[in-house]
Coordinates of C-alpha atoms and ligand atoms in Angstrom, one line a residue:
M123 CA 0.1 0.3 0.0
N124 CA 1.5 3.6 -1.1
I125 CA 0.9 6.3 1.3
I126 CA 1.7 10.0 0.2
I127 CA 1.8 12.4 3.1
I128 CA 1.7 16.3 2.1
G129 CA 3.6 18.3 4.6
G130 CA 6.2 17.4 7.6
G131 CA 5.0 19.2 10.2
F132 CA 3.6 17.7 13.3
A133 CA 0.7 16.1 11.7
G134 CA 2.7 15.0 8.7
C135 CA 5.3 12.9 11.1
A136 CA 2.9 11.9 13.7
S137 CA 1.0 10.4 10.8
A138 CA 4.2 8.8 8.8
E139 CA 5.4 7.5 12.4
M140 CA 2.0 5.4 13.2
L141 CA 1.4 4.3 9.8
S142 CA 4.9 3.0 9.5
K143 CA 4.4 0.2 11.8
L144 CA 1.8 -1.6 9.5
K145 CA 3.1 -4.1 7.4
G146 CA 3.5 -3.6 3.4
V147 CA 3.2 -0.1 3.6
N148 CA 5.0 2.6 1.5
I149 CA 5.0 6.1 2.9
S150 CA 6.5 9.1 1.3
I151 CA 6.7 12.5 3.2
I152 CA 6.6 15.5 0.3
E153 CA 7.8 18.4 2.1
K154 CA 8.2 22.2 0.9
S155 CA 11.4 22.9 2.9
N156 CA 14.4 21.0 3.9
F157 CA 13.5 19.7 7.5
L158 CA 10.8 18.2 9.2
G159 CA 8.7 19.6 12.1
A160 CA 7.9 23.0 10.8
G161 CA 7.6 25.6 13.5
V162 CA 7.7 22.8 16.4
R163 CA 11.3 22.3 15.5
T164 CA 14.2 23.7 17.8
F165 CA 16.6 26.1 16.3
F166 CA 19.3 27.9 18.2
Y167 CA 20.0 31.8 18.7
G168 CA 22.5 33.1 20.5
G169 CA 22.9 29.4 22.0
H170 CA 19.2 29.8 23.2
P171 CA 17.0 27.1 21.7
Y172 CA 13.9 28.5 20.5
T173 CA 10.7 27.2 18.4
Y174 CA 8.4 29.5 16.0
G175 CA 6.3 31.0 18.8
P176 CA 5.6 28.6 22.1
R177 CA 4.8 25.1 21.2
H178 CA 4.4 23.3 24.8
F179 CA 2.6 20.3 24.6
L180 CA -1.1 21.4 26.4
T181 CA -3.8 18.6 26.2
K182 CA -7.0 17.5 27.9
N183 CA -6.5 14.1 25.8
K184 CA -4.1 11.8 28.0
E185 CA -3.8 9.3 25.0
T186 CA -1.9 11.9 23.1
Y187 CA 0.5 12.6 26.1
I188 CA 1.0 9.0 26.4
Y189 CA 2.0 8.5 22.9
L190 CA 4.4 11.7 23.0
K191 CA 6.0 10.4 26.2
K192 CA 7.2 7.2 24.1
F193 CA 9.6 9.2 22.0
L194 CA 10.4 12.1 24.7
K195 CA 11.2 12.7 28.2
L196 CA 8.6 15.7 29.1
R197 CA 9.0 18.1 32.0
N198 CA 5.7 19.3 33.4
C199 CA 4.8 23.0 32.8
N200 CA 1.7 23.2 34.4
Y201 CA 2.5 25.8 36.9
H202 CA 2.9 28.5 33.8
Q203 CA 1.5 31.8 34.4
F204 CA 0.2 34.0 31.2
K205 CA -0.1 37.6 31.8
S206 CA -0.9 40.3 30.0
Y207 CA -0.4 44.0 30.2
V208 CA -3.0 46.8 30.0
E209 CA -1.6 50.3 29.1
E210 CA -4.6 52.2 30.0
D211 CA -4.7 50.5 33.6
D212 CA -0.5 50.3 33.7
Q213 CA -1.0 47.0 35.2
F214 CA -0.4 43.5 34.8
Y215 CA -3.2 40.9 34.6
N216 CA -3.8 37.3 33.9
Y217 CA -4.4 36.1 30.8
P218 CA -7.1 34.9 30.2
L219 CA -8.5 37.3 33.0
N220 CA -9.8 36.2 36.1
Q221 CA -12.3 37.4 38.8
S222 CA -9.6 38.8 41.0
D223 CA -7.7 41.1 38.2
I224 CA -11.2 42.7 37.7
M225 CA -11.5 43.5 41.2
N226 CA -8.2 45.2 40.9
M227 CA -8.9 47.3 37.8
P228 CA -9.5 51.1 38.7
D229 CA -12.8 51.3 36.8
F230 CA -13.9 48.0 38.3
K231 CA -17.2 49.6 39.7
K232 CA -18.1 50.4 36.3
I233 CA -17.2 46.7 34.9
K234 CA -19.2 45.1 37.8
K235 CA -22.1 47.2 36.5
E236 CA -21.8 45.8 33.0
L237 CA -21.1 42.4 34.2
K238 CA -24.4 42.4 36.3
N239 CA -26.7 43.8 33.3
K240 CA -25.5 41.5 30.8
K241 CA -28.0 40.0 28.6
K242 CA -28.9 36.3 28.4
I243 CA -28.0 35.7 24.8
S244 CA -27.2 32.0 23.5
N245 CA -26.5 33.1 19.7
F246 CA -24.1 35.9 18.7
N247 CA -23.1 36.8 15.3
N248 CA -19.5 37.5 16.0
L249 CA -16.7 37.8 18.4
E250 CA -17.7 41.5 19.2
E251 CA -21.1 40.8 20.2
F252 CA -20.1 37.5 22.3
W253 CA -17.6 39.8 24.2
I254 CA -19.6 42.8 25.0
N255 CA -22.5 40.6 26.0
S256 CA -20.3 38.4 28.3
I257 CA -18.2 40.9 29.7
G258 CA -19.4 44.1 29.0
K259 CA -17.9 47.0 26.7
T260 CA -15.3 48.3 29.3
L261 CA -13.2 44.8 29.4
F262 CA -14.0 44.1 26.0
N263 CA -12.3 47.5 24.8
K264 CA -9.3 46.8 27.4
V265 CA -8.6 43.3 26.7
I266 CA -10.2 41.5 23.6
D267 CA -10.8 44.3 20.9
R268 CA -7.2 45.5 20.0
Y269 CA -5.7 42.2 20.6
N270 CA -8.1 40.6 18.1
K271 CA -7.8 43.2 15.5
K272 CA -4.4 42.8 15.4
M273 CA -4.2 39.0 15.7
W274 CA -6.8 38.5 12.5
L275 CA -5.3 41.7 10.9
V276 CA -8.9 42.9 10.8
D277 CA -10.2 46.6 11.5
T278 CA -13.5 45.5 13.5
C279 CA -14.0 42.4 15.4
K280 CA -17.5 42.2 13.7
K281 CA -15.8 40.4 10.8
I282 CA -14.8 37.8 13.0
D283 CA -17.8 35.4 12.9
T284 CA -16.6 32.0 14.2
F285 CA -14.6 31.9 17.2
K286 CA -14.3 28.4 18.7
W287 CA -11.3 29.3 20.7
S288 CA -12.4 32.3 22.6
P289 CA -15.2 31.0 25.0
K290 CA -13.7 27.9 25.7
G291 CA -16.7 27.3 27.9
A292 CA -16.1 30.0 30.3
T293 CA -15.3 33.9 29.7
I294 CA -13.6 34.7 33.4
K295 CA -12.8 32.1 35.9
K296 CA -11.4 32.0 39.2
G297 CA -7.6 31.3 39.9
S298 CA -4.5 32.1 38.6
K299 CA -4.3 29.6 35.8
A300 CA -8.0 30.1 34.8
V301 CA -8.9 28.0 31.8
Y302 CA -5.8 25.7 31.5
D303 CA -6.3 24.3 35.5
D304 CA -7.5 20.8 33.8
R305 CA -4.9 20.5 31.3
I306 CA -1.6 18.4 30.8
S307 CA 0.9 20.9 30.1
V308 CA 4.6 19.7 29.1
Y309 CA 7.9 20.7 27.3
P310 CA 10.5 17.9 25.9
R311 CA 13.4 17.6 28.5
N312 CA 15.9 17.8 25.5
E313 CA 17.6 21.0 25.0
D314 CA 16.8 20.8 21.5
G315 CA 13.0 20.1 22.0
Y316 CA 11.0 17.7 20.2
N317 CA 13.7 17.3 17.4
Y318 CA 14.5 13.8 18.7
Y319 CA 11.3 12.4 17.4
F320 CA 11.4 14.6 14.2
D321 CA 14.8 13.1 13.4
L322 CA 13.7 9.4 13.8
I323 CA 11.3 10.0 11.2
D324 CA 14.0 11.7 9.3
R325 CA 16.3 8.6 9.8
S326 CA 13.4 6.1 9.2
K327 CA 14.1 3.9 6.1
K328 CA 10.4 3.0 6.1
I329 CA 9.3 6.6 5.3
K330 CA 10.8 8.1 2.1
K331 CA 11.3 11.8 2.6
Y332 CA 11.0 14.3 -0.4
Y333 CA 12.5 17.6 0.7
N334 CA 12.6 20.7 -1.1
S335 CA 9.5 19.3 -2.9
T336 CA 5.9 20.3 -4.0
I337 CA 3.2 18.2 -5.8
T338 CA 3.0 19.8 -9.0
E339 CA 0.0 17.7 -10.3
F340 CA -2.7 15.4 -9.5
D341 CA -4.1 12.5 -11.2
F342 CA -6.9 11.5 -9.1
K343 CA -8.4 9.1 -11.9
N344 CA -5.3 7.1 -12.1
K345 CA -4.2 7.7 -8.4
K346 CA -0.9 9.3 -9.1
V347 CA 0.6 12.9 -8.3
R348 CA 3.8 14.4 -9.6
I349 CA 6.6 15.7 -8.0
N350 CA 8.4 19.1 -8.8
N351 CA 7.5 18.3 -12.3
K352 CA 10.1 15.6 -12.3
K353 CA 8.9 12.3 -10.6
T354 CA 5.6 10.3 -10.4
L355 CA 4.4 8.6 -7.3
K356 CA 1.4 6.2 -7.3
Y357 CA -0.8 6.1 -4.1
D358 CA -3.5 4.2 -2.5
Y359 CA -3.9 6.8 0.3
V360 CA -3.1 10.7 0.6
I361 CA -2.8 12.4 3.9
N362 CA -3.1 16.0 3.5
T363 CA -1.8 18.4 6.1
I364 CA -1.5 21.8 4.1
S365 CA -4.1 24.2 2.7
P366 CA -6.5 22.3 0.6
D367 CA -7.0 24.8 -1.9
G368 CA -3.9 24.2 -4.1
M369 CA -5.0 20.7 -4.7
F370 CA -7.7 21.6 -6.7
K371 CA -5.9 24.8 -8.5
K372 CA -7.6 27.1 -6.0
K373 CA -11.1 26.5 -8.2
Y374 CA -13.2 28.3 -5.4
G375 CA -10.7 30.8 -4.6
E376 CA -7.7 31.1 -2.3
L377 CA -8.2 30.0 1.3
G378 CA -7.1 33.1 3.6
F379 CA -4.7 32.6 6.4
I380 CA -2.6 34.9 8.9
G381 CA 1.0 34.5 9.4
R382 CA 3.5 35.5 11.9
D383 CA 7.0 37.3 11.7
L384 CA 9.1 36.1 14.6
H385 CA 11.6 38.2 16.3
L386 CA 14.1 37.2 18.4
I387 CA 15.8 39.3 21.3
V388 CA 18.4 38.5 23.7
F389 CA 18.2 40.4 27.0
P390 CA 21.5 40.8 29.2
T391 CA 19.8 39.2 32.4
Q392 CA 19.4 36.1 33.6
N393 CA 15.4 36.4 33.5
V394 CA 12.8 39.1 31.7
F395 CA 9.8 38.0 33.1
P396 CA 9.2 37.2 36.9
K397 CA 9.1 33.7 38.1
N398 CA 6.6 31.1 36.3
V399 CA 5.4 33.7 33.9
F400 CA 6.0 32.1 30.6
F401 CA 4.1 34.4 28.4
L402 CA 3.2 38.2 28.1
Y403 CA 0.1 38.7 25.9
Y404 CA -0.3 42.5 24.7
P405 CA -3.7 43.8 24.0
N406 CA -2.5 47.2 23.3
S407 CA -2.2 49.3 20.1
E408 CA 1.4 47.8 19.2
K409 CA 1.7 45.1 16.3
F410 CA 3.1 42.6 18.4
T411 CA 0.6 40.0 20.0
R412 CA 2.5 37.9 22.3
L413 CA 6.3 37.7 24.1
V414 CA 7.8 34.4 24.8
E415 CA 10.6 33.9 27.3
Y416 CA 11.8 30.4 26.1
K417 CA 14.0 29.8 28.9
K418 CA 11.0 29.2 31.2
F419 CA 9.9 26.0 28.6
T420 CA 13.8 24.8 28.1
L421 CA 15.3 25.6 31.4
H422 CA 18.2 26.6 29.2
K423 CA 21.1 27.8 31.6
S424 CA 22.4 31.2 30.4
K425 CA 23.3 34.7 32.1
T426 CA 21.1 35.9 29.3
S427 CA 17.4 35.4 28.4
L428 CA 16.1 34.9 24.6
I429 CA 12.6 36.5 24.3
G430 CA 10.4 35.7 21.2
M431 CA 7.7 38.5 20.0
E432 CA 5.3 37.4 17.6
I433 CA 4.0 39.9 14.8
P434 CA 0.8 38.9 12.7
S435 CA 1.7 39.0 9.3
K436 CA 0.5 37.8 5.5
N437 CA 3.9 35.3 5.9
G438 CA 3.2 32.1 6.5
K439 CA -0.1 29.9 6.6
F440 CA -0.4 29.4 10.5
Y441 CA -4.0 30.7 11.3
P442 CA -6.9 29.7 9.1
L443 CA -9.2 32.7 9.1
P444 CA -12.3 32.7 11.7
F445 CA -14.6 33.7 9.1
K446 CA -17.9 31.6 8.0
S447 CA -17.2 32.4 4.4
E448 CA -13.5 31.0 4.4
Q449 CA -14.8 27.9 6.4
K450 CA -17.3 27.3 3.9
K451 CA -14.8 27.6 1.1
A452 CA -12.6 25.1 2.8
K453 CA -15.6 22.6 3.4
K454 CA -16.3 23.1 -0.4
Y455 CA -12.6 21.8 -1.0
F456 CA -12.9 19.3 1.3
D457 CA -16.0 17.5 -0.7
L458 CA -14.0 17.6 -3.6
M459 CA -11.6 15.2 -2.1
P460 CA -11.6 11.6 -3.4
K461 CA -12.5 8.9 -0.9
N462 CA -8.9 7.9 -0.4
F463 CA -8.1 11.6 0.8
Y464 CA -7.7 12.3 4.5
S465 CA -6.9 16.2 5.3
I466 CA -5.6 16.7 8.8
G467 CA -3.7 19.2 11.1
R468 CA -4.2 22.8 11.4
A469 CA -4.1 23.8 7.9
G470 CA -5.1 20.6 6.4
T471 CA -8.5 21.2 8.6
Y472 CA -8.7 24.6 8.1
R473 CA -9.3 25.2 12.1
Y474 CA -7.3 27.4 13.9
E475 CA -7.9 25.5 17.4
V476 CA -6.1 22.6 16.2
D477 CA -2.9 22.0 18.1
I478 CA 0.1 19.8 18.6
D479 CA -2.3 17.3 20.3
D480 CA -5.1 17.5 17.9
C481 CA -2.6 16.4 15.2
I482 CA -1.7 13.4 17.4
L483 CA -5.3 12.6 17.8
Q484 CA -6.2 13.1 13.9
S485 CA -3.2 10.6 12.9
M486 CA -4.2 8.3 15.5
M487 CA -8.0 8.1 13.8
V488 CA -6.4 8.1 10.3
F489 CA -4.0 4.9 11.4
D490 CA -7.4 3.1 12.6
E491 CA -9.0 4.0 9.6
I492 CA -6.4 2.9 7.4
N493 CA -5.7 -0.3 9.2
Q494 CA -9.4 -1.2 9.4
G495 CA -10.2 -0.3 5.9
K496 CA -12.8 2.1 7.0
Y497 CA -13.3 5.6 5.6
S498 CA -15.4 8.4 7.4
G499 CA -14.6 11.7 5.1
P500 CA -11.1 13.5 4.7
V501 CA -11.5 15.7 8.0
V502 CA -11.3 13.3 11.0
G503 CA -11.6 14.3 14.5
D504 CA -14.6 16.7 14.7
E505 CA -15.5 15.7 18.4
F506 CA -12.5 16.0 20.5
K507 CA -12.3 19.8 21.4
Ligands
FAD620 C1 3.0 30.7 16.5 C2 2.4 29.4 16.8 C3 2.6 29.1 18.0 C4 1.8 27.8 18.4 N1 2.1 27.2 19.9 C5 1.5 26.3 20.1 C6 1.2 25.7 21.4 O1 2.4 26.5 22.3 N2 1.2 24.4 21.9 C7 0.3 23.7 20.8 O2 -0.1 22.5 21.0 N3 0.1 24.2 19.3 C8 0.8 25.5 19.3 N4 0.6 26.0 17.9 C9 0.0 25.1 16.9 C10 0.5 24.0 16.5 O3 2.0 23.9 17.0 C11 0.1 23.7 15.0 O4 -1.0 23.4 14.9 C12 0.9 22.2 14.6 O5 2.0 22.2 14.6 C13 0.4 22.4 13.1 O6 1.1 21.1 12.3 P1 0.6 20.7 10.9 O7 1.3 19.6 10.9 O8 -0.9 20.6 11.2 O9 1.3 22.1 10.1 P2 2.6 22.8 10.1 O10 3.3 22.7 10.9 O11 2.3 23.9 9.1 O12 3.2 22.0 8.9 C14 3.1 21.6 7.3 C15 4.4 21.3 7.0 O13 3.7 21.5 5.4 C16 4.7 22.2 4.7 N5 4.1 22.6 3.5 C17 3.6 23.5 3.4 N6 3.1 23.7 1.9 C18 3.5 22.5 1.3 C19 3.7 22.3 -0.1 N7 2.8 23.0 -0.8 N8 4.1 21.3 -0.2 C20 4.5 20.4 0.7 N9 5.2 20.8 1.8 C21 4.6 21.8 2.2 C22 5.6 23.2 5.5 O14 6.9 23.4 5.3 C23 5.4 22.4 6.6 O15 6.4 21.7 7.0 C24 1.2 27.0 17.6 C25 1.0 27.4 16.2 C26 1.6 28.8 15.8 C27 1.6 28.9 14.7

C-alpha cells in the first residue's frame, strides 16, 4: 500500500510514524522545506533553543500525552502563568483574566455594573457581540478588541464570525491559571525540544522523504501525483496536511490565512519575566501580540534570556481565518476530495483551534481507519475539542 503525506509538520510526522508500523506500507512525505517539524522544530539563537512561537504540549487528552512520552522525556510546566499588560491601567493581569484581576482594575465599579447587566443571549453573530454580552464594553475594549484586531488583521471584531477558541466554555474564572487548570502541560526535557522525534522520522528507512518538494500535479483518476514536475508517485491513500485549495488549483479561490513574523531578542539578564511567567500577551495598540521567554520552557542555563516577539503578518499559513465564508470555502474543497484522501492538521482541516495534541489525535484516527479499511471522510476528529 502506498501512502503519500503532504507536509512534514507535526501532523505529517505523527501520521508517518504511526502508519510506518503497518506491514506492507510504503510511506512518502512530500515536504516543501529541507527539514521536518515546521514551527515546532527547535533552532538556536545565541546558544538559546527556540521554536517559532511557544510550542508546549497542552492537552486534555491523555492518550496523546502517552504517545508523545514514548519518544520524548517530558517536563511538567503546568505551573506556567500567562500575563497581559493593559496600558490604560498600567497593570499586569492574568491571561485570560480572572475574577481577582477585575477587582483590581481602577474602573472596577463600572465593569461590575456591566457584568451585572449582561443579557442572556445564546446566539452571537460575531466575536464583538459575544464578548460585549459576556463581559461588557469596558473589558472588551481593554483586553479583547485591539488584541483580536491585530491578531486577525481586521479593522473590526465584527468581521470575526466564528470563534471556537475564545469562549473555551467560560469567560472569567477563579484562580491564576484560569482555563488551563484541567490540562496536562509539558515540554520536552531535551535541549533541542521535539527534534529527537522529527529526527527519528528523518532517519526511518520505512519513510521516504522528498525535501524541497511540492506536488505539481494530481491525477485523481489514476491515483498518481507528480513531484517537482519530475517524478511520478502512485498512491492508495493521500494524507494532506496543508491548505486544501492548492490541490484543486484554487478553483473556489484561495483560502485566507494569517502568518507570523518572529523577532528574537536576547536580553542581558538571567530572566526577563517574573518566576513562572512564560508568556506576555499584549492587548494594546503595538503590532505584536505575544512575547515568550523561551527559557521558562527549555530551562536553558545562561546569563542572558531569549525573548520571541510575534507579529501577525501575511508571512506563512499558520492561522486559518475565523470567518464563516472562508470555512464554507474550505468545506467545498473537502467535498471535492476523493474517498482515499484525508486532510488533517491545522491548515489541512482549516481549523485554527488545532494544536499539537490534535495533530496526534487526528493521526491516530487516520491510522485506525486505514488499518481497519474504513473511511469516514477527509476531515477526522471533529468531536474532540
Ligand atoms: C506561532 C504558533 C505558536 C503555537 N504554539 C502552540 C503551542 O504552544 N502548543 C500547541 O499545542 N500548539 C501550538 N501551535 C499550534 C501547533 O503547533 C500547530 O497546529 C501544529 O504544529 C500544526 O502542525 P501541522 O502539521 O498541521 O502544520 P504545519 O506545522 O504548518 O506543517 C505543515 C508542513 O507542510 C509544509 N508545506 C507547506 N506547503 C507545502 C507544499 N505545498 N508542499 C509540501 N509541503 C508543504 C510546511 O513546510 C510544513 O513543514 C502554535 C502555532 C503557531 C503558528
